[in-house]
GROMACS .gro file of C-alpha atoms in nm:
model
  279
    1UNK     CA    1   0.439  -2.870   0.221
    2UNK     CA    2   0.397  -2.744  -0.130
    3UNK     CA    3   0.339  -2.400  -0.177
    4UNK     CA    4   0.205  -2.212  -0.459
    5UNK     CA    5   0.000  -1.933  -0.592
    6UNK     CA    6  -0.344  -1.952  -0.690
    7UNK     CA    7  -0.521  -1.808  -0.990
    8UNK     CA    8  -0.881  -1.654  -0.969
    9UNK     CA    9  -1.168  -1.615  -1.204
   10UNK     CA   10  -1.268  -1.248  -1.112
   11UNK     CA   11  -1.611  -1.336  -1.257
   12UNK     CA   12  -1.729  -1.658  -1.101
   13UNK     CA   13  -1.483  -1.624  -0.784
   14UNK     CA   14  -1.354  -1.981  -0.871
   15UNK     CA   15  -0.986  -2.098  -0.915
   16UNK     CA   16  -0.874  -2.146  -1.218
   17UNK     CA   17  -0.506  -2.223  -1.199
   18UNK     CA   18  -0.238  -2.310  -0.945
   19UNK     CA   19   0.164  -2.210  -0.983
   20UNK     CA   20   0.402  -2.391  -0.785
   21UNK     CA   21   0.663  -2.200  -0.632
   22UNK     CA   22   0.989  -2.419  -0.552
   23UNK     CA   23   1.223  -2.426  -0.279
   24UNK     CA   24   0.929  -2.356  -0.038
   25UNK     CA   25   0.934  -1.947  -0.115
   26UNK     CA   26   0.686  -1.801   0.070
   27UNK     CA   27   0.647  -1.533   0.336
   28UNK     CA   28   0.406  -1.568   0.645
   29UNK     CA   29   0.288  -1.230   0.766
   30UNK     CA   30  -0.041  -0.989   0.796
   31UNK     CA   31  -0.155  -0.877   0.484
   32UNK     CA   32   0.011  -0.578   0.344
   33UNK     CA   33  -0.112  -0.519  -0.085
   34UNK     CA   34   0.260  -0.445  -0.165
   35UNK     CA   35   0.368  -0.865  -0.111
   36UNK     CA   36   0.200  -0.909  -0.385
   37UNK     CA   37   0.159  -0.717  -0.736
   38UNK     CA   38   0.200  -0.688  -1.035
   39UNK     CA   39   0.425  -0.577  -1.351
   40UNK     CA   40   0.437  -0.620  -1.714
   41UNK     CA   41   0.079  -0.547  -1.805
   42UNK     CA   42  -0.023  -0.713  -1.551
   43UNK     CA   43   0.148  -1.068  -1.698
   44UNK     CA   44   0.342  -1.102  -1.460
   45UNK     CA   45   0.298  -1.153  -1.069
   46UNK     CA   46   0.556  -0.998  -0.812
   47UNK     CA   47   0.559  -1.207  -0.517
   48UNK     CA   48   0.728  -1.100  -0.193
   49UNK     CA   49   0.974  -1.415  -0.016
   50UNK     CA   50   1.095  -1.371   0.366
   51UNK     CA   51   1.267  -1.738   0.432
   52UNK     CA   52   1.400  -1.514   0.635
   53UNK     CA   53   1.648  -1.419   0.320
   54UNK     CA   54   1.408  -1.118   0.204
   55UNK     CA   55   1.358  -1.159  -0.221
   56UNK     CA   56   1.108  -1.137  -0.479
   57UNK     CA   57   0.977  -1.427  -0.734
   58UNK     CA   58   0.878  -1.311  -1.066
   59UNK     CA   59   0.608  -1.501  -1.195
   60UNK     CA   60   0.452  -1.568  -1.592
   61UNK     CA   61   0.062  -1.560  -1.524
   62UNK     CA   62  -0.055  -1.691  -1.878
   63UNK     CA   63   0.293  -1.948  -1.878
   64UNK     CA   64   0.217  -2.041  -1.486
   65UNK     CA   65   0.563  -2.066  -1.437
   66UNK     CA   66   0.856  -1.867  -1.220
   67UNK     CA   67   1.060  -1.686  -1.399
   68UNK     CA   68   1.307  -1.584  -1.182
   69UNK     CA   69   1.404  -1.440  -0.817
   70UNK     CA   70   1.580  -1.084  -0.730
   71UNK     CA   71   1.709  -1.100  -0.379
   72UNK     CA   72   1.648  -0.798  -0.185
   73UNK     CA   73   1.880  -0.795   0.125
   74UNK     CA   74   1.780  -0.553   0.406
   75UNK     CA   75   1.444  -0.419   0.163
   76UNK     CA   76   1.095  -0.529   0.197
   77UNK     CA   77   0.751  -0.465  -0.018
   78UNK     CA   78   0.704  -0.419  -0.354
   79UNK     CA   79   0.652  -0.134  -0.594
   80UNK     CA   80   0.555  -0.162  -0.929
   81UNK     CA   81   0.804   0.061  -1.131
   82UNK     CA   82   0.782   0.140  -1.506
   83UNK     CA   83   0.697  -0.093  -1.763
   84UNK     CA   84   0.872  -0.398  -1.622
   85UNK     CA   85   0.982  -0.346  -1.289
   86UNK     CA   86   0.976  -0.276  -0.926
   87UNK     CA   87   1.091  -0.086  -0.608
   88UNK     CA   88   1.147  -0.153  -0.274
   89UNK     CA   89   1.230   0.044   0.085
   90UNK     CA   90   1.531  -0.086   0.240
   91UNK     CA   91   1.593  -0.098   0.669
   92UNK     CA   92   1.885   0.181   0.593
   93UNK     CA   93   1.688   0.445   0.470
   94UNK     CA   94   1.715   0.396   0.069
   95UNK     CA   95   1.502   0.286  -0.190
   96UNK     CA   96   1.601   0.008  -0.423
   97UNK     CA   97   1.504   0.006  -0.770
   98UNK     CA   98   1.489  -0.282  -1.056
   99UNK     CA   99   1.416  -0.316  -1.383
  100UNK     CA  100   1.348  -0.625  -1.574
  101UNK     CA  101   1.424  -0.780  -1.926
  102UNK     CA  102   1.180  -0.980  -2.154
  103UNK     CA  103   1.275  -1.301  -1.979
  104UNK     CA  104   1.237  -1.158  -1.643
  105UNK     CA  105   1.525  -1.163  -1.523
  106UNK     CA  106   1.712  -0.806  -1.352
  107UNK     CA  107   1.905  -0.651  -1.580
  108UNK     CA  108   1.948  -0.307  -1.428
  109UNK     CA  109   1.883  -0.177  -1.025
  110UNK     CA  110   1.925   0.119  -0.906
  111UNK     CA  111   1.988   0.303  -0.501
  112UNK     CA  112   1.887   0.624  -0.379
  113UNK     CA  113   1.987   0.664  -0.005
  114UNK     CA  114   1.873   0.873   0.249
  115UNK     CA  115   1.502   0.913   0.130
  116UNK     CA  116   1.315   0.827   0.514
  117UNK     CA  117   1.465   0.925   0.802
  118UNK     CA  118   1.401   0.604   0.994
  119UNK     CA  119   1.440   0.659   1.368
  120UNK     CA  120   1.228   0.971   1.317
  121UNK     CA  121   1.005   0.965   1.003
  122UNK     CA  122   0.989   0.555   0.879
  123UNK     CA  123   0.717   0.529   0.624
  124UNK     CA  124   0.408   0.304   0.608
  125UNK     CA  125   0.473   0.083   0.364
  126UNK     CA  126   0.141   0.131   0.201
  127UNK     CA  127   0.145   0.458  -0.035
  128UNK     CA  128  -0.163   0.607  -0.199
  129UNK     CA  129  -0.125   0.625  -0.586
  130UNK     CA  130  -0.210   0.936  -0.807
  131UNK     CA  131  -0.090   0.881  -1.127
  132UNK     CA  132   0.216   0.705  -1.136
  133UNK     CA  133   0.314   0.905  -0.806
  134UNK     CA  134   0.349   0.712  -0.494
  135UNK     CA  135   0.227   0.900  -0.170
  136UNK     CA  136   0.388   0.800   0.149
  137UNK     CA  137   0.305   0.890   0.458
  138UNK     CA  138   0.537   0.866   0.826
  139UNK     CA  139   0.451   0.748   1.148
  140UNK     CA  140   0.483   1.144   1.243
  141UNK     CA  141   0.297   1.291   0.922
  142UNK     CA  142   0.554   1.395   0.666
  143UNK     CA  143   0.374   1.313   0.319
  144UNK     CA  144   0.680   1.199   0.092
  145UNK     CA  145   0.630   1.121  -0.279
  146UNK     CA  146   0.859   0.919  -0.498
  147UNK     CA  147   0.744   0.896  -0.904
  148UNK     CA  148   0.763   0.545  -1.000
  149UNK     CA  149   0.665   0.598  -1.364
  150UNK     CA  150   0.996   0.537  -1.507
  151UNK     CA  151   1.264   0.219  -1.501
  152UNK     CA  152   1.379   0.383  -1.173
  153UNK     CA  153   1.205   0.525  -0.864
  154UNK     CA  154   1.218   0.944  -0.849
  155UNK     CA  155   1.205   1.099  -0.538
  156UNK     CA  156   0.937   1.378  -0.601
  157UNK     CA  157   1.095   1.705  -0.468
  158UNK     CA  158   0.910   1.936  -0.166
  159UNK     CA  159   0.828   1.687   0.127
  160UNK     CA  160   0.598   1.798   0.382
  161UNK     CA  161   0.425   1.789   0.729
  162UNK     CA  162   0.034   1.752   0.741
  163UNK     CA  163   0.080   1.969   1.043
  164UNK     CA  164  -0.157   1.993   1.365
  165UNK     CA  165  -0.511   2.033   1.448
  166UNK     CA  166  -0.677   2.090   1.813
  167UNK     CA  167  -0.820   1.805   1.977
  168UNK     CA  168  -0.503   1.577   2.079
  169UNK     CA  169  -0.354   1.408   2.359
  170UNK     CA  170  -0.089   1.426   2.311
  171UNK     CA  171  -0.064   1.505   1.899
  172UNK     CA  172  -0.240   1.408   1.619
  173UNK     CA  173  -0.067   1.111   1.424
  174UNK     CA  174  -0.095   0.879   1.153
  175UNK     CA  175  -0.199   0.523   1.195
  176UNK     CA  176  -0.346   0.222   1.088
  177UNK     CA  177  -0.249  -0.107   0.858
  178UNK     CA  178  -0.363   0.133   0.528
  179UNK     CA  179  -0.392   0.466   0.693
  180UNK     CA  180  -0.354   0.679   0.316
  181UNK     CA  181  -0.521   0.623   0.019
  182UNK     CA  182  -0.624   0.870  -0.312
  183UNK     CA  183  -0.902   0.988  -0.493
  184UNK     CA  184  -0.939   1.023  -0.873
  185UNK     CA  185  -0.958   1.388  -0.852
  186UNK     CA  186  -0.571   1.380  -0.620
  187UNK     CA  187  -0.702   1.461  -0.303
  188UNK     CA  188  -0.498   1.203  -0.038
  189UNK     CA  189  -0.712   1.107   0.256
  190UNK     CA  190  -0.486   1.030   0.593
  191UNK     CA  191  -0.615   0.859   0.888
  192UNK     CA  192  -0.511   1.053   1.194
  193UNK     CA  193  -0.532   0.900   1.567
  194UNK     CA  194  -0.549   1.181   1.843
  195UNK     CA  195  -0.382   0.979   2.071
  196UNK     CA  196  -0.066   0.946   1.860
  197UNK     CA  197   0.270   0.858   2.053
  198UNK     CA  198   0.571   0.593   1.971
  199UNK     CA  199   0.387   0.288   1.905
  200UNK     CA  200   0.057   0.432   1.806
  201UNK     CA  201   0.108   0.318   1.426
  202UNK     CA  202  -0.126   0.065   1.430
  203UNK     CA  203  -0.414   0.156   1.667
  204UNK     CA  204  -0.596   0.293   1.386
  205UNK     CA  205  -0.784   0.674   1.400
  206UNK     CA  206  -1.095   0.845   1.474
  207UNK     CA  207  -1.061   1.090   1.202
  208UNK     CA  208  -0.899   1.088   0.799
  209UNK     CA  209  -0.774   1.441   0.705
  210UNK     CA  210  -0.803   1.528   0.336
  211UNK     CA  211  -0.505   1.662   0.174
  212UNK     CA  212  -0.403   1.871  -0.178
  213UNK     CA  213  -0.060   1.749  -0.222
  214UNK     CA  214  -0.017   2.022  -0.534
  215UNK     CA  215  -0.116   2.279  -0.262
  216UNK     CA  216   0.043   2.055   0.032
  217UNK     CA  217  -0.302   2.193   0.245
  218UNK     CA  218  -0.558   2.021   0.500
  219UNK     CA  219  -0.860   2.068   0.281
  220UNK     CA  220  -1.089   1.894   0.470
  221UNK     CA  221  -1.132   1.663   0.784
  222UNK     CA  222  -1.386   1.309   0.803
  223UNK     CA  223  -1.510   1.199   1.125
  224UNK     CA  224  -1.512   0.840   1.177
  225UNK     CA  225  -1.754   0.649   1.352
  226UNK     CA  226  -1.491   0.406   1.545
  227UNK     CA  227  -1.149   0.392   1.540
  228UNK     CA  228  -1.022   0.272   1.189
  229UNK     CA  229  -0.740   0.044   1.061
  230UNK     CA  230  -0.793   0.107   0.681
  231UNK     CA  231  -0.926   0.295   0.422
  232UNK     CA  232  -1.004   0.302   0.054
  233UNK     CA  233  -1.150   0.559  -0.188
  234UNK     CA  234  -1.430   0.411  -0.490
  235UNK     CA  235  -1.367   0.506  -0.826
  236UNK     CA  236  -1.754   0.625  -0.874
  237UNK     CA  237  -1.837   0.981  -1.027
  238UNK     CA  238  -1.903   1.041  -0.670
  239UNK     CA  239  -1.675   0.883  -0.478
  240UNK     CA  240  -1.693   0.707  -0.125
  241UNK     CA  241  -1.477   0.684   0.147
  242UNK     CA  242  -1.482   0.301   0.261
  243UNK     CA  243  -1.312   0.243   0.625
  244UNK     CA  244  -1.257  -0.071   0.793
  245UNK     CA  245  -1.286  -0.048   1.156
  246UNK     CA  246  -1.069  -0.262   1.436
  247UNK     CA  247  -1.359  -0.428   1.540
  248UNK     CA  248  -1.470  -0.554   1.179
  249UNK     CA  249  -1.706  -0.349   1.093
  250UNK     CA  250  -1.682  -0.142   0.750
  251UNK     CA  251  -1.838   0.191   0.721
  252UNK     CA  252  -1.947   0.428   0.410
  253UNK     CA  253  -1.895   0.780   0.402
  254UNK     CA  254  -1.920   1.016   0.105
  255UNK     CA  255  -1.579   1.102   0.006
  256UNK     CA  256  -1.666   1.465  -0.042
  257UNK     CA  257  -1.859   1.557   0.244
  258UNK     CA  258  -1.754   1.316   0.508
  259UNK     CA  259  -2.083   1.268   0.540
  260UNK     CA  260  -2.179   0.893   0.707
  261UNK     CA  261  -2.354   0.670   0.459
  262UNK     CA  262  -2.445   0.370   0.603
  263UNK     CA  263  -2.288   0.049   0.758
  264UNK     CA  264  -2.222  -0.263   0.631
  265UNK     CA  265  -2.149  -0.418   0.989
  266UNK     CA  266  -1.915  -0.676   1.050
  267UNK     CA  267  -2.043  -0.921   0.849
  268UNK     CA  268  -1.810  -0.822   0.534
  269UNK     CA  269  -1.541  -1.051   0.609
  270UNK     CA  270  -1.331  -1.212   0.888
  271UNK     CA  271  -1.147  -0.876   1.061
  272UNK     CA  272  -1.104  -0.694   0.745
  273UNK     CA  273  -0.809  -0.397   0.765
  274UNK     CA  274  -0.722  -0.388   0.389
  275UNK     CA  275  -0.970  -0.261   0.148
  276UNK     CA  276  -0.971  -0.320  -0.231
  277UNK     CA  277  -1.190  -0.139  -0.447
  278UNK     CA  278  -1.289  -0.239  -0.775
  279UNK     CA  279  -1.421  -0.064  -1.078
   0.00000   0.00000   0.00000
């Protein structure tokens, strides 16, 4: 079967363009925001490939045409890095960096090793952005930062533990599908399951901690109304926490507070986990 990627009007939620991606690319798998970006001022797309050879396809929006494909052996997700360009976390604990010409093509890549420790502190592999800081969080709660701002991922120095809190059986961990996410003022809000234990990643939390990452300090804790799989913060003056419960429903809270807003049920979409807000 053909497959291809579809272009959107973001106005009138209609298609306006297809791109046909050859050799049958694709990659089948829940929906993560990192298989898919983009680089370039946003004219180009960045489209993750698992056939099961892991790459990426670089892709001219405007020209609705491939440019070219990076293979990414042993790395996974994507990144946006610098101007033109992208990063990746690999299965051996590094983080793989590329930068791209005019033509789209790699021209440059760079390795740092040894940035997760993966048997003890692998990352989600969705970050919260500040800035052109990436905020990473582990499956045991060490907040890790890498600056992506440049032609080659940074690791940002001072990695740290969001430490404990009472209230767990047996500790307080991280989980969920998009358990971090950022405010405008560069507060990081962490969704934190009680219950945490190996394999508690994905069971999604009861409560999001709020976090100063210049002060690397608990500044405030959000109770959640059911156990949550995702989160995402609204770019509004006053800002609201949006959280995307197991069972489909999506909550409000105000970002600020924690106070509950209201509920939009589960009538938002079909078992939403990933949230998207717009400006």
């Amino acid at each position: 079967s053909t497959q291809s990627t579809w272009v959107w009007d973001m106005k009138t939620l209609q298609p306006k363009g297809e791109i046909v991606l050859p050799g049958g690319k694709r990659q089948q798998s829940v929906i993560y925001p990192h298989l898919f970006q983009f680089t370039n001022h946003q004219k180009w797309a960045l489209l993750a490939n698992f056939t099961p050879a892991q790459s990426v396809s670089v892709i001219d929006i405007d020209g609705r045409r491939v440019l070219s494909e990076i293979d990414l052996p042993g790395c996974s997700q994507i990144y946006p890095t610098g101007e033109r360009g992208f990063s990746s976390l690999c299965a051996d604990g590094s983080i793989f960096s590329v930068t791209l010409d005019e033509n789209g093509k790699a021209v440059a890549s760079n390795t740092i090793k040894n940035v997760q420790e993966i048997d003890h502190h692998a990352l989600f592999s969705t970050p919260a952005m500040i800035g052109g800081t990436a905020w990473f969080i582990s499956q045991r709660g060490l907040v890790q930062g890498f600056d992506l701002s440049g032609p080659t991922a940074k690791v940002v120095p001072g990695a740290f533990s969001l430490g404990s809190a009472p209230g767990a059986d047996p500790e307080w961990r991280p989980s969920g599908y998009q358990p971090i996410n950022a405010d405008a003022a560069g507060r990081l809000y962490v969704v934190m399951n009680p219950h945490g234990k190996e394999g508690s990643h994905k069971d999604g939390g009861t409560q999001v901690w709020v976090i100063d990452p210049a002060t690397k300090a608990r500044v405030g804790t959000i109770d959640l109304k059911g156990p949550t799989l995702g989160i995402a913060i609204t770019e509004e003056a006053e800002p609201h926490l949006i959280a995307a419960q197991g069972d489909g429903v999506v909550n409000v809270y105000d970002a600020h507070t924690g106070a509950f807003v209201r509920s939009l049920g589960a009538s938002v979409g079909f078992n939403p986990f990933i949230i998207y807000t717009v400006k």
